[in-house]
mmCIF file of C-alpha atoms in Angstrom:
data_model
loop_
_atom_site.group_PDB
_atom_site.id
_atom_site.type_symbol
_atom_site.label_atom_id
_atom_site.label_comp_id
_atom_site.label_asym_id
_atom_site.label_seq_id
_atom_site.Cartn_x
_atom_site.Cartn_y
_atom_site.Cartn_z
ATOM 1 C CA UNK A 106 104.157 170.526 27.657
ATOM 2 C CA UNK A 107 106.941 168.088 25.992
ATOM 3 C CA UNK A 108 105.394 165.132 23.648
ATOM 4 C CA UNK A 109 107.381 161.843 24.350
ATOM 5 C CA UNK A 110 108.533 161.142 20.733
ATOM 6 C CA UNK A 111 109.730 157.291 20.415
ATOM 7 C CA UNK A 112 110.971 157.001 16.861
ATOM 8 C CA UNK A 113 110.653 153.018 16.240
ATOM 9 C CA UNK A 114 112.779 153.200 13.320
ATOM 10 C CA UNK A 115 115.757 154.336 14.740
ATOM 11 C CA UNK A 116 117.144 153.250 17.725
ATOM 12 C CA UNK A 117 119.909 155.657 17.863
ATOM 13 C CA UNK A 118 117.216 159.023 17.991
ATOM 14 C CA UNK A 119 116.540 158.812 21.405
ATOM 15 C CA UNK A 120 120.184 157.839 22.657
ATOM 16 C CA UNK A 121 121.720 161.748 20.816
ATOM 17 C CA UNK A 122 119.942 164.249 22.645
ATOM 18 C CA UNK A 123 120.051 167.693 21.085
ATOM 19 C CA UNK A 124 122.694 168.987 23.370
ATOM 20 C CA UNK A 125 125.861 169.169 20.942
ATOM 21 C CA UNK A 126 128.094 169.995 23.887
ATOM 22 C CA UNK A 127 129.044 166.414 24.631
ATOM 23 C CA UNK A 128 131.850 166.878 21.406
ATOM 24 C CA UNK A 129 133.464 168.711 23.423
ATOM 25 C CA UNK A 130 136.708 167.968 25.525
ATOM 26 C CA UNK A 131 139.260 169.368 27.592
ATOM 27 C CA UNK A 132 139.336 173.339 27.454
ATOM 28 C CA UNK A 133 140.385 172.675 23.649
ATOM 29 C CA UNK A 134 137.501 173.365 21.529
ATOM 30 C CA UNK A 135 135.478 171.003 19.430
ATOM 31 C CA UNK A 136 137.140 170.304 15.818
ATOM 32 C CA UNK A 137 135.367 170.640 12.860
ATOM 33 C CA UNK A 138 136.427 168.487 10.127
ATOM 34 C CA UNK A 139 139.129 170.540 7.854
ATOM 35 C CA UNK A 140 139.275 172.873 10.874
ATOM 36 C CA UNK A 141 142.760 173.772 12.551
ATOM 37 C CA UNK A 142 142.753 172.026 15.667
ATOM 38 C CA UNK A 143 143.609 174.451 17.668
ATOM 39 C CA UNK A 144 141.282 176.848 16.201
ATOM 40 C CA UNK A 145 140.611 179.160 19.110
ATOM 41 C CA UNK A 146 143.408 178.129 21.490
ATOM 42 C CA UNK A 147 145.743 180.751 22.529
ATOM 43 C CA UNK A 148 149.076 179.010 21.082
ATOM 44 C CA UNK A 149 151.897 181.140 22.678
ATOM 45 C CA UNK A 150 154.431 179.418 24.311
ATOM 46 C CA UNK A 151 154.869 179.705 27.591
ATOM 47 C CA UNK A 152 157.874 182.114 28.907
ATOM 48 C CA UNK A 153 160.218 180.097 29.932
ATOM 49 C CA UNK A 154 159.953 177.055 27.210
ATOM 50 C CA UNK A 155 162.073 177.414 24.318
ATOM 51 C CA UNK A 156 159.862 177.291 21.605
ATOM 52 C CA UNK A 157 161.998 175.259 19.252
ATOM 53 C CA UNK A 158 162.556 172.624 21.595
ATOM 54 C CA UNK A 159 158.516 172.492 22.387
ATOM 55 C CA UNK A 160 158.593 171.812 18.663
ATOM 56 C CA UNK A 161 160.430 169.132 18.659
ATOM 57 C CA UNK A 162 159.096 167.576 21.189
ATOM 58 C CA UNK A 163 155.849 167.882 20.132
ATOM 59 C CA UNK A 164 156.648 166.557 16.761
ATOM 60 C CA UNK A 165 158.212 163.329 18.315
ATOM 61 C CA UNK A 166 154.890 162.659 19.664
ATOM 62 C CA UNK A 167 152.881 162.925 16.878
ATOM 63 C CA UNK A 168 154.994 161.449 14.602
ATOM 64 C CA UNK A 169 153.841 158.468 17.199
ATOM 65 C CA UNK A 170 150.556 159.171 16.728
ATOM 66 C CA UNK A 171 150.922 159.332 13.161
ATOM 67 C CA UNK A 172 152.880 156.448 12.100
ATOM 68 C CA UNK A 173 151.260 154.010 14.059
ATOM 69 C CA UNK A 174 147.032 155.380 13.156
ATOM 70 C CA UNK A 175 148.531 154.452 9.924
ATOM 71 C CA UNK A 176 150.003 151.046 10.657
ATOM 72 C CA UNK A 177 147.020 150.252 12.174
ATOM 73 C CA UNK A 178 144.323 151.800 9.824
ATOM 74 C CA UNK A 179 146.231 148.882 7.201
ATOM 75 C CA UNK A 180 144.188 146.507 9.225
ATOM 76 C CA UNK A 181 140.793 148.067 7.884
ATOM 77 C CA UNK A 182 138.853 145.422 6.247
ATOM 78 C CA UNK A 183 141.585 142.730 7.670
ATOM 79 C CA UNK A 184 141.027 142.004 11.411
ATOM 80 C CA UNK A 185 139.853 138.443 12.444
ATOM 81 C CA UNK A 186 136.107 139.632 13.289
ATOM 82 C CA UNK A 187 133.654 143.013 12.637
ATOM 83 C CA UNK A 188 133.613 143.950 16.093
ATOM 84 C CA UNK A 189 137.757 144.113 16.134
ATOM 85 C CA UNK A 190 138.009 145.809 12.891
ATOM 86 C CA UNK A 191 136.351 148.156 14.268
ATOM 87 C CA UNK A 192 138.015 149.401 17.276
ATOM 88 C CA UNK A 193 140.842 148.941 15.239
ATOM 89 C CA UNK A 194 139.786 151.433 13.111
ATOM 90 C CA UNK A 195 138.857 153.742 16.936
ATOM 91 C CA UNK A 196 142.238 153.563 17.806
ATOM 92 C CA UNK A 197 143.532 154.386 14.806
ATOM 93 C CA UNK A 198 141.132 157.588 14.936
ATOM 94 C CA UNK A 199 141.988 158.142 18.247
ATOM 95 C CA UNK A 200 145.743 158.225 17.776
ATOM 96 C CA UNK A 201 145.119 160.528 14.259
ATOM 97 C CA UNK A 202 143.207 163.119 16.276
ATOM 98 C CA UNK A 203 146.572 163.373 18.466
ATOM 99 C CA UNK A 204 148.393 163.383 15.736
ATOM 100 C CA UNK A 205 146.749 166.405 13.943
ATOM 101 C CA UNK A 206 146.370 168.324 17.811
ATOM 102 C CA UNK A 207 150.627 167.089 18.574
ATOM 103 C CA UNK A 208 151.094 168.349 14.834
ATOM 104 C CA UNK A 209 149.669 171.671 15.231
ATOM 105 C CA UNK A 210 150.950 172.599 18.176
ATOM 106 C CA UNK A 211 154.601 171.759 16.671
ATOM 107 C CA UNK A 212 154.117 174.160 14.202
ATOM 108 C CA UNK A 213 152.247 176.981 16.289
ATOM 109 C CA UNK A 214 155.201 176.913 18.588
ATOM 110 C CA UNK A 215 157.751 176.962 16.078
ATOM 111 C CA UNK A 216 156.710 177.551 12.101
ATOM 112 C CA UNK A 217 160.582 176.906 11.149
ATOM 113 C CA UNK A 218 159.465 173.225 11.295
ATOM 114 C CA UNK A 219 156.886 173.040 8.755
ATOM 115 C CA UNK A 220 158.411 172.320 5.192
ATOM 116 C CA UNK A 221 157.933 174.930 2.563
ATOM 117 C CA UNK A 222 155.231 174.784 0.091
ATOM 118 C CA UNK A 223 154.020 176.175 -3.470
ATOM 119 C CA UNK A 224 153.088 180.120 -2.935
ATOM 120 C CA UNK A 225 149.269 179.703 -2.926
ATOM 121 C CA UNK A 226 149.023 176.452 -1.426
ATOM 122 C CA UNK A 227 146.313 176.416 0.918
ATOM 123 C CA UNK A 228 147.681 173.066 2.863
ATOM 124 C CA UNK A 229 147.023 173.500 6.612
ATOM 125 C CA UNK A 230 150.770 173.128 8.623
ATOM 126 C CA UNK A 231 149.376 169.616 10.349
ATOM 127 C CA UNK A 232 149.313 168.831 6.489
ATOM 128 C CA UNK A 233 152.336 170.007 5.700
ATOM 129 C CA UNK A 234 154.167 168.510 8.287
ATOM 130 C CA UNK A 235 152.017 164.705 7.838
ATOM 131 C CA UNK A 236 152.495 164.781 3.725
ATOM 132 C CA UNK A 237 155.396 166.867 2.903
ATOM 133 C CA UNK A 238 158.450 165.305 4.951
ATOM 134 C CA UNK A 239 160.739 162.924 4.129
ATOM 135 C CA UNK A 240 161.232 159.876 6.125
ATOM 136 C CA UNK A 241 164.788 161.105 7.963
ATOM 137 C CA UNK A 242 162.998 164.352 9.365
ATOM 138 C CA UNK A 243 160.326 162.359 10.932
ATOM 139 C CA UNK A 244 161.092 161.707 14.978
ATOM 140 C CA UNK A 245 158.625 158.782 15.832
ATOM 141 C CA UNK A 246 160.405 155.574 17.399
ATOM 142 C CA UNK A 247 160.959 152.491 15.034
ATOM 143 C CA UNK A 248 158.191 150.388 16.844
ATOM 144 C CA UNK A 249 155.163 152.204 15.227
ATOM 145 C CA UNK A 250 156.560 152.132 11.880
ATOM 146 C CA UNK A 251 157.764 148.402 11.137
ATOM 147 C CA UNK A 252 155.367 146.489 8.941
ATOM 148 C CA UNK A 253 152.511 145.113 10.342
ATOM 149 C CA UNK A 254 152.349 140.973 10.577
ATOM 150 C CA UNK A 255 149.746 138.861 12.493
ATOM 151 C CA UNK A 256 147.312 139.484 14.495
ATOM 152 C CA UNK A 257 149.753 138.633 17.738
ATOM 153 C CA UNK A 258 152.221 140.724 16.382
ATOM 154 C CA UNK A 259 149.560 143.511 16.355
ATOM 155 C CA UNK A 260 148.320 142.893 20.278
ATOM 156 C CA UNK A 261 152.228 143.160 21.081
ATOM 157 C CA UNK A 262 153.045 146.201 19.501
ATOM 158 C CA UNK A 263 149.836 148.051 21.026
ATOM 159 C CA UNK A 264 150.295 146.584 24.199
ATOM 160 C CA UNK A 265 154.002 147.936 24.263
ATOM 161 C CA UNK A 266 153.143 151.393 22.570
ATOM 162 C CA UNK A 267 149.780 152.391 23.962
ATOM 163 C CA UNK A 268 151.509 151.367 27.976
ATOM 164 C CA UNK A 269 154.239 153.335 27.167
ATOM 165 C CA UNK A 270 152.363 156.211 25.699
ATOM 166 C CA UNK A 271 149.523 156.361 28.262
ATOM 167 C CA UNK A 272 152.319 156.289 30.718
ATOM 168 C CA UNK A 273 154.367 159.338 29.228
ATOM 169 C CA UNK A 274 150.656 161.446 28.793
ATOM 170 C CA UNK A 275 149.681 161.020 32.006
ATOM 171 C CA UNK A 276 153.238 162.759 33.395
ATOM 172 C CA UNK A 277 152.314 165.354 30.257
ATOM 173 C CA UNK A 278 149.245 166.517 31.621
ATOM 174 C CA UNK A 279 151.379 168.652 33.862
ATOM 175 C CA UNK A 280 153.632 169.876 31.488
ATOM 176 C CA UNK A 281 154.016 173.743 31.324
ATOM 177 C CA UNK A 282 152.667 174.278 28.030
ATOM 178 C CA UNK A 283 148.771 174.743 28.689
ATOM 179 C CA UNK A 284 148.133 172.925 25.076
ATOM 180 C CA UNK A 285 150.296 170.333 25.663
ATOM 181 C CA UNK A 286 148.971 169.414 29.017
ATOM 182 C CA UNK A 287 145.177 169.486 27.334
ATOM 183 C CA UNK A 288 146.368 167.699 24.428
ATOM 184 C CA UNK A 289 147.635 164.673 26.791
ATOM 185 C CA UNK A 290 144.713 165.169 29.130
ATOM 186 C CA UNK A 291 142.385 164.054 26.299
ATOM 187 C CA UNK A 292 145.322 161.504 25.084
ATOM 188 C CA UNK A 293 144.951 159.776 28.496
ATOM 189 C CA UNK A 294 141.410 158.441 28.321
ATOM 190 C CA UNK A 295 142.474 157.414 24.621
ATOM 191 C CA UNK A 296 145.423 155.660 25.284
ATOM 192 C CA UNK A 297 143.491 153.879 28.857
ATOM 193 C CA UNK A 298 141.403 151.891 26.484
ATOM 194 C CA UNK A 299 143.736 151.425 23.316
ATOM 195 C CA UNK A 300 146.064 149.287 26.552
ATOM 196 C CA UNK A 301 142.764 147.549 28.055
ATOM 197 C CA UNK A 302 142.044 146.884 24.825
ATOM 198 C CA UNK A 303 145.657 145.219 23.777
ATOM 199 C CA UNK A 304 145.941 143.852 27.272
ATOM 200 C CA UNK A 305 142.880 141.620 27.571
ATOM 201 C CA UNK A 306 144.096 140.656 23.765
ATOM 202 C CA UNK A 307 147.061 139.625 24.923
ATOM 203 C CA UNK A 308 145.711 137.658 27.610
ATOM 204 C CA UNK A 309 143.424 135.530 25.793
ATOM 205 C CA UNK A 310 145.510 134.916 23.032
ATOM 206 C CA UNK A 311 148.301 133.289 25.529
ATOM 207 C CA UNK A 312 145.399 131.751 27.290
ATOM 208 C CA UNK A 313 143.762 130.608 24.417
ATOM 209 C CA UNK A 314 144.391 127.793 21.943
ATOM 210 C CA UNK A 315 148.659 126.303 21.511
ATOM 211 C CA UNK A 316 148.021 128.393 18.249
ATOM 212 C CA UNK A 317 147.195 131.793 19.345
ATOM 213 C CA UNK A 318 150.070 131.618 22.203
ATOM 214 C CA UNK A 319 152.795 130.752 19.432
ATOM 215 C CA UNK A 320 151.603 133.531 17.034
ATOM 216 C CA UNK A 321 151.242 135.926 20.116
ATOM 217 C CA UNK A 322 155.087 135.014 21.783
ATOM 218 C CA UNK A 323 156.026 135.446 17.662
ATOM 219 C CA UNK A 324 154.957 138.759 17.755
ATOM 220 C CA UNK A 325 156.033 139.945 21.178
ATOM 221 C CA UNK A 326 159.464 138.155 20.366
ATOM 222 C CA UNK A 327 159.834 140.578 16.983
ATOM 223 C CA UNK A 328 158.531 143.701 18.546
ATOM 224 C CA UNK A 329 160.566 143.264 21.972
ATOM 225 C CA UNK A 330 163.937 144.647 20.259
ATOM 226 C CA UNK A 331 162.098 147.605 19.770
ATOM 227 C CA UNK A 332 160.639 148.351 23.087
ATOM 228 C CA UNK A 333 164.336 149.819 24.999
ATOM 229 C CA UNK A 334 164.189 153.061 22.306
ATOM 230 C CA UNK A 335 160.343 153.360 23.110
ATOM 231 C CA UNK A 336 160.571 153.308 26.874
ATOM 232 C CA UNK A 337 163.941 155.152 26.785
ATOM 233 C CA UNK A 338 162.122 157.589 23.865
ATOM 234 C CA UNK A 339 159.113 158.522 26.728
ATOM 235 C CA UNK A 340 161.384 157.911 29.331
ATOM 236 C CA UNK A 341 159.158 155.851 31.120
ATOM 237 C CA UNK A 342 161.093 152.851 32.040
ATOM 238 C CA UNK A 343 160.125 152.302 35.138
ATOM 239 C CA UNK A 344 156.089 152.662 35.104
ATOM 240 C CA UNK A 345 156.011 150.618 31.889
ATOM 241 C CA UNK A 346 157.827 147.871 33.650
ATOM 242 C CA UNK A 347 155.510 147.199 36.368
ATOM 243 C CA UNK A 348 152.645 147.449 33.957
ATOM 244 C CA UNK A 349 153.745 145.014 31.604
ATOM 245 C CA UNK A 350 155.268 142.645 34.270
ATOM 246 C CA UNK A 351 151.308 142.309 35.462
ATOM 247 C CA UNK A 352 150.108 141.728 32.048
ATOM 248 C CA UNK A 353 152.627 139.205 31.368
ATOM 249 C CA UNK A 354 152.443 137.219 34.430
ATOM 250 C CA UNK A 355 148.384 137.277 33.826
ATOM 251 C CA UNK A 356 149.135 135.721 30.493
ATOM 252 C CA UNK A 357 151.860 133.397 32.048
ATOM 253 C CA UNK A 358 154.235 135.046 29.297
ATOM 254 C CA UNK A 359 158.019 135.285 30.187
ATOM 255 C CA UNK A 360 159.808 138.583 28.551
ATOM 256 C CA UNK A 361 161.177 137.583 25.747
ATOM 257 C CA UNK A 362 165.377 136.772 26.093
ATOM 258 C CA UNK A 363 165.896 138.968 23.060
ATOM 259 C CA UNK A 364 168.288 142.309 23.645
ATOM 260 C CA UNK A 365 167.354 145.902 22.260
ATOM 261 C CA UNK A 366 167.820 145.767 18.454
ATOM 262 C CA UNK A 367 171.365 148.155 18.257
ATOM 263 C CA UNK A 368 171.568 151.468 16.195
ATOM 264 C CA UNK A 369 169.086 154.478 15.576
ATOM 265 C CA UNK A 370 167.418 155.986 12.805
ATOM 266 C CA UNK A 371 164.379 154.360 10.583
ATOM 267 C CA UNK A 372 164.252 151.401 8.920
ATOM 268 C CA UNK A 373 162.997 151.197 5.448
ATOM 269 C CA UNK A 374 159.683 150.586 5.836
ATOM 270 C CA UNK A 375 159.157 154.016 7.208
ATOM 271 C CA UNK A 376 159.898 155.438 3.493
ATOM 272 C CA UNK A 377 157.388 152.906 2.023
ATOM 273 C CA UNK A 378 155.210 153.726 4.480
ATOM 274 C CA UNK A 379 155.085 157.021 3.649
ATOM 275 C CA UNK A 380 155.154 156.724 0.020
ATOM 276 C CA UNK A 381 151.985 155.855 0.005
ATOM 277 C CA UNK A 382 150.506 157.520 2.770
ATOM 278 C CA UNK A 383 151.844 161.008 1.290
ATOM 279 C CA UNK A 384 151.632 160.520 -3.016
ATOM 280 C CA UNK A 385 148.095 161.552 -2.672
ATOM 281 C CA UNK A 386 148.644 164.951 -1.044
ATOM 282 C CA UNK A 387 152.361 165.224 -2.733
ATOM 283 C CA UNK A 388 150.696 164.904 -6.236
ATOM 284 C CA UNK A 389 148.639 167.519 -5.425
ATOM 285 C CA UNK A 390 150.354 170.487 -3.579
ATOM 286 C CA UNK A 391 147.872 172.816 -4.205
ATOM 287 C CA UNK A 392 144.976 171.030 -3.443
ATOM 288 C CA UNK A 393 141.849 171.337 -1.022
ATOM 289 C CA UNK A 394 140.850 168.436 0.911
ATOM 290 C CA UNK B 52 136.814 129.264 13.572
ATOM 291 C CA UNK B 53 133.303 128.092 15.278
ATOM 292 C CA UNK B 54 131.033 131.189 15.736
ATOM 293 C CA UNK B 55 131.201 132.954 18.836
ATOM 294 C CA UNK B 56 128.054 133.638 20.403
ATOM 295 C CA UNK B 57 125.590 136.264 19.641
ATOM 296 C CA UNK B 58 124.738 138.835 22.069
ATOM 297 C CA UNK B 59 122.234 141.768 21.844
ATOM 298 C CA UNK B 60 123.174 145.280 22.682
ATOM 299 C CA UNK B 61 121.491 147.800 25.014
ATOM 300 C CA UNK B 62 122.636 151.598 25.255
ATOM 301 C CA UNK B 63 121.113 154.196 27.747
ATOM 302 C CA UNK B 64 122.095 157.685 26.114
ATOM 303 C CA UNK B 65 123.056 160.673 28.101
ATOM 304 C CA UNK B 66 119.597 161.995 28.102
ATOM 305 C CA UNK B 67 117.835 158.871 28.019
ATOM 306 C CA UNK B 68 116.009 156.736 31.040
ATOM 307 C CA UNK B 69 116.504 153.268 29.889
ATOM 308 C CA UNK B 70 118.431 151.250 28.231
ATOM 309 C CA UNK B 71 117.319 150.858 24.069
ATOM 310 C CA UNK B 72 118.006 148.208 21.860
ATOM 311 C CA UNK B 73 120.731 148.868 19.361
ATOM 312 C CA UNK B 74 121.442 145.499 18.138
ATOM 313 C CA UNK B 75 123.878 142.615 18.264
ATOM 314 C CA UNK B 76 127.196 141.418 17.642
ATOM 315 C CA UNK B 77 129.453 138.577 18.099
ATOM 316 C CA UNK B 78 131.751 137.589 21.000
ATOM 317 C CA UNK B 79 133.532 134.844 23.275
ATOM 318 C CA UNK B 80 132.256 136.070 26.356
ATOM 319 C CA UNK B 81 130.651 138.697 28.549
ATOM 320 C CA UNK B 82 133.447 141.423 29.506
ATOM 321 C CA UNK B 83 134.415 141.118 25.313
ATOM 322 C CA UNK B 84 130.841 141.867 24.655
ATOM 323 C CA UNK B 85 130.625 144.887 26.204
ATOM 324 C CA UNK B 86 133.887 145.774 25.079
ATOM 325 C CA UNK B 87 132.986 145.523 21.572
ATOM 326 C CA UNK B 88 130.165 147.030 22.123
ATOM 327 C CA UNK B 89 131.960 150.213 23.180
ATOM 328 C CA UNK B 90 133.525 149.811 20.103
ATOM 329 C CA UNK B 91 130.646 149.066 18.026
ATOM 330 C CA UNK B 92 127.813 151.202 19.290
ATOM 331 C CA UNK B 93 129.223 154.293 21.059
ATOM 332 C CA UNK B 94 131.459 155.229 18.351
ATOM 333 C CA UNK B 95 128.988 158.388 17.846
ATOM 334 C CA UNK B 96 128.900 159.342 21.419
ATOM 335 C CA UNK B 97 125.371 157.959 22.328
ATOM 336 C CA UNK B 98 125.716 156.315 25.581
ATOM 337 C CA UNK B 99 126.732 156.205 29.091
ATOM 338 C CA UNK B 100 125.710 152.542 30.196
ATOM 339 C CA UNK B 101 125.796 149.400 28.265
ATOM 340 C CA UNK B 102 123.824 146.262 28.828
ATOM 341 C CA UNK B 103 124.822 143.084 26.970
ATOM 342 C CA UNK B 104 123.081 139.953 27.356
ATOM 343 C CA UNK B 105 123.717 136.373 25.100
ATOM 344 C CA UNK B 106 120.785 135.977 22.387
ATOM 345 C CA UNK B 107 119.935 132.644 23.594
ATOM 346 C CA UNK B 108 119.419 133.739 27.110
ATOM 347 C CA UNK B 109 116.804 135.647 26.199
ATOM 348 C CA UNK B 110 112.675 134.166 26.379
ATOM 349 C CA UNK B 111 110.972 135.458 23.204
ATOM 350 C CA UNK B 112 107.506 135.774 22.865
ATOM 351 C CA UNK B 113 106.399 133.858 19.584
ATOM 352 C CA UNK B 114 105.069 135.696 16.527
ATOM 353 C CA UNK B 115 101.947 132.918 15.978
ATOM 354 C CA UNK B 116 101.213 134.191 20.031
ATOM 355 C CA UNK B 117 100.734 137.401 18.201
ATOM 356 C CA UNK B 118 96.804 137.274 18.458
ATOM 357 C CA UNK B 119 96.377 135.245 21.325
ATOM 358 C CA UNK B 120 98.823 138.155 23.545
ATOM 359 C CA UNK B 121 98.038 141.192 22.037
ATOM 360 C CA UNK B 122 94.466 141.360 20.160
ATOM 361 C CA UNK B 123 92.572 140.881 23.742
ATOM 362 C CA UNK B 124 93.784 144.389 24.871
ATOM 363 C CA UNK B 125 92.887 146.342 21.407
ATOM 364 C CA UNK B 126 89.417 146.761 22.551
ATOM 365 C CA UNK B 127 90.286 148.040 26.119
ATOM 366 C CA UNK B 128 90.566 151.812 24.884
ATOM 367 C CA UNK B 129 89.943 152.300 28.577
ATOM 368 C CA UNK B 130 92.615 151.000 30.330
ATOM 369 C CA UNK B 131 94.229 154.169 28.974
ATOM 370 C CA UNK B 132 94.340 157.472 30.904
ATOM 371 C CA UNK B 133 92.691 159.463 28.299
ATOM 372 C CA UNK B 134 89.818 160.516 29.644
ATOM 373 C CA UNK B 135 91.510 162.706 32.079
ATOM 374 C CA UNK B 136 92.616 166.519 31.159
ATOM 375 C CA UNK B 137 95.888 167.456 32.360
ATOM 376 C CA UNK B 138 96.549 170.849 34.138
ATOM 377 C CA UNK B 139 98.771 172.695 32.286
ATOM 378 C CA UNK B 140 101.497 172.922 34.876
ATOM 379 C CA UNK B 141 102.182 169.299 35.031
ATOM 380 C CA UNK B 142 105.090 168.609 33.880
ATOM 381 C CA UNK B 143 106.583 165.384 31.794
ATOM 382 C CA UNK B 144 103.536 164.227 29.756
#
């Protein structure tokens, strides 16, 4: 016989269940914090895929992930209300734990890519490869790594980055590397609600008050330049496009008439970026986290 | 920026039958309610249904009813089923 146990105090102990297998996702197994990622996962690369360029490609894509967790864990503590600071902060998590799967994989494929450290030092290669590079070897697209402004600016950017990312993952879960494909299967859910999210933002803000549409047509009108070497990046031109012409005529928003900002390469506020996301970790080569 | 309007939070978890009481939060209207409620109170993986409903559409009962409701049925120890033994091989009690 089962007693019914209603703990009064805390509203969350019936809502858990003991059944631990809801962590799980995908065929990739659960991660345990300080855990590789891919702990368990048979890692070879597919005959057939040239592991260096799997690398790369790989890297590219969590640089994404990276970069932008970061830009957007800089609005901890800022965002106009709790509840948005919050998923802030989700999406920011969400994009990290790609990041550290996109990361791995890079360097299981291909360890030429992960930079050299100390003999002795017990940093994991997703690690290596977040705290130990310099700004030119990282691949992600300018978008995700300009500073962050407003809160419209903000809605832009992840509107424009998570429509082109959930875009690119969803073609990805097909790939021919088994990881990959999991990696992007998971990714997809992720990046479904980071774009709800930014969309129905977007919405209200040109909806809303004559203040929220100016700061919101700001921000779209400084991120736009940046949006031909994402879509071109993901090579997703085409589904992004009808995506964003739906969101925009909800919002009653015209694109903006700016062209693709010229040139390639980082801008300076990817070193400063990383400055301080790696002098922790730099200072401290040999260190366990 | 005048307050948004409060609405309380119900989550039924994976295992669970009905939907608990959480708590509350802050937005401009339904559909960003239960968004932020996603975002609020399933960080942790509890649930797999929310309910959100605006604080002020709610009828609460009145803590000086508090005698006048509940003392009458203190002394009713029958109304419960208690004075029945249950067969071992029923299940769920």
């Amino acid at each position: 016989m089962t007693a019914t146990v209603t703990d009064h105090d805390n509203a969350y102990a019936d809502l858990l269940g003991s059944d631990d297998a809801h962590w799980a996702f995908g065929h990739l197994p659960e991660i345990q914090q300080g855990e590789d990622p891919l702990a368990g996962v048979d890692t070879t690369v597919p005959a057939g895929l040239d592991p260096a360029g799997l690398a790369a490609y790989c890297l590219f894509l969590g640089d994404d992930a990276l970069v932008m967790s970061h830009r957007l864990s800089e609005w901890c503590s800022n965002a106009p209300d709790l509840e948005d600071d919050i998923a802030l902060a989700n999406i920011a998590l969400d994009l990290l734990g790609q990041a550290r799967l996109l990361l791995s994989r890079a360097a299981a494929a291909d360890p030429s890519v992960v930079p050299a450290l100390p003999e002795g030092s017990p940093v994991p290669a997703e690690d290596a490869l977040a705290f130990f590079r310099e700004a030119r070897d990282f691949r992600n697209v300018r978008l995700v790594e300009v500073p962050h402004g407003d809160f419209g600016h903000l809605v832009a950017r992840l509107l424009l980055f998570a429509t082109a990312r959930l875009a690119a993952f969803e073609r990805l879960t097909a790939h021919a590397d088994p990881v990959l494909s999991a990696i992007a299967a998971k990714g997809v859910k992720e990046l479904a609600y980071h774009r709800d999210y930014a969309a129905r933002w977007f919405v209200t803000l040109a909806q809303g008050t004559d203040e929220s549409r100016r700061r919101l047509l700001a921000g779209l009108t400084e991120v736009w330049p940046l949006q031909a070497e994402l879509v071109a990046t993901y090579d997703v031109a085409a589904e992004t496009g009808v995506v964003l012409d739906e969101v925009l005529a909800a919002a009653g928003v015209d694109r903006p008439a700016v062209g693709p900002m010229s040139g390639h390469g980082h801008t300076e506020a990817l070193s400063r970026m990383l400055a301080e996301m790696q002098v922790v970790a730099r200072a401290h080569p040999l260190g366990t986290w | 920026m005048s307050e948004w309007p409060l609405y309380e939070v119900f989550v039924r978890g994976k295992r669970g039958l009905n939907h608990v009481h959480v708590g509350s939060l802050h937005a401009a209207d339904d559909a960003m309610a239960l968004h932020n409620a996603r975002d609020v109170y399933t960080r942790r993986n509890e649930g797999v249904s929310i309910w959100v409903v605006r604080a002020d559409a709610i009828a609460a009962s009145s803590p000086d009813e508090k005698d006048p409701l509940f003392a009458p049925a203190g002394d009713k120890v029958y109304r419960h089923p208690t004075f029945y033994s249950i067969p071992d091989d029923v299940p769920h009690m």
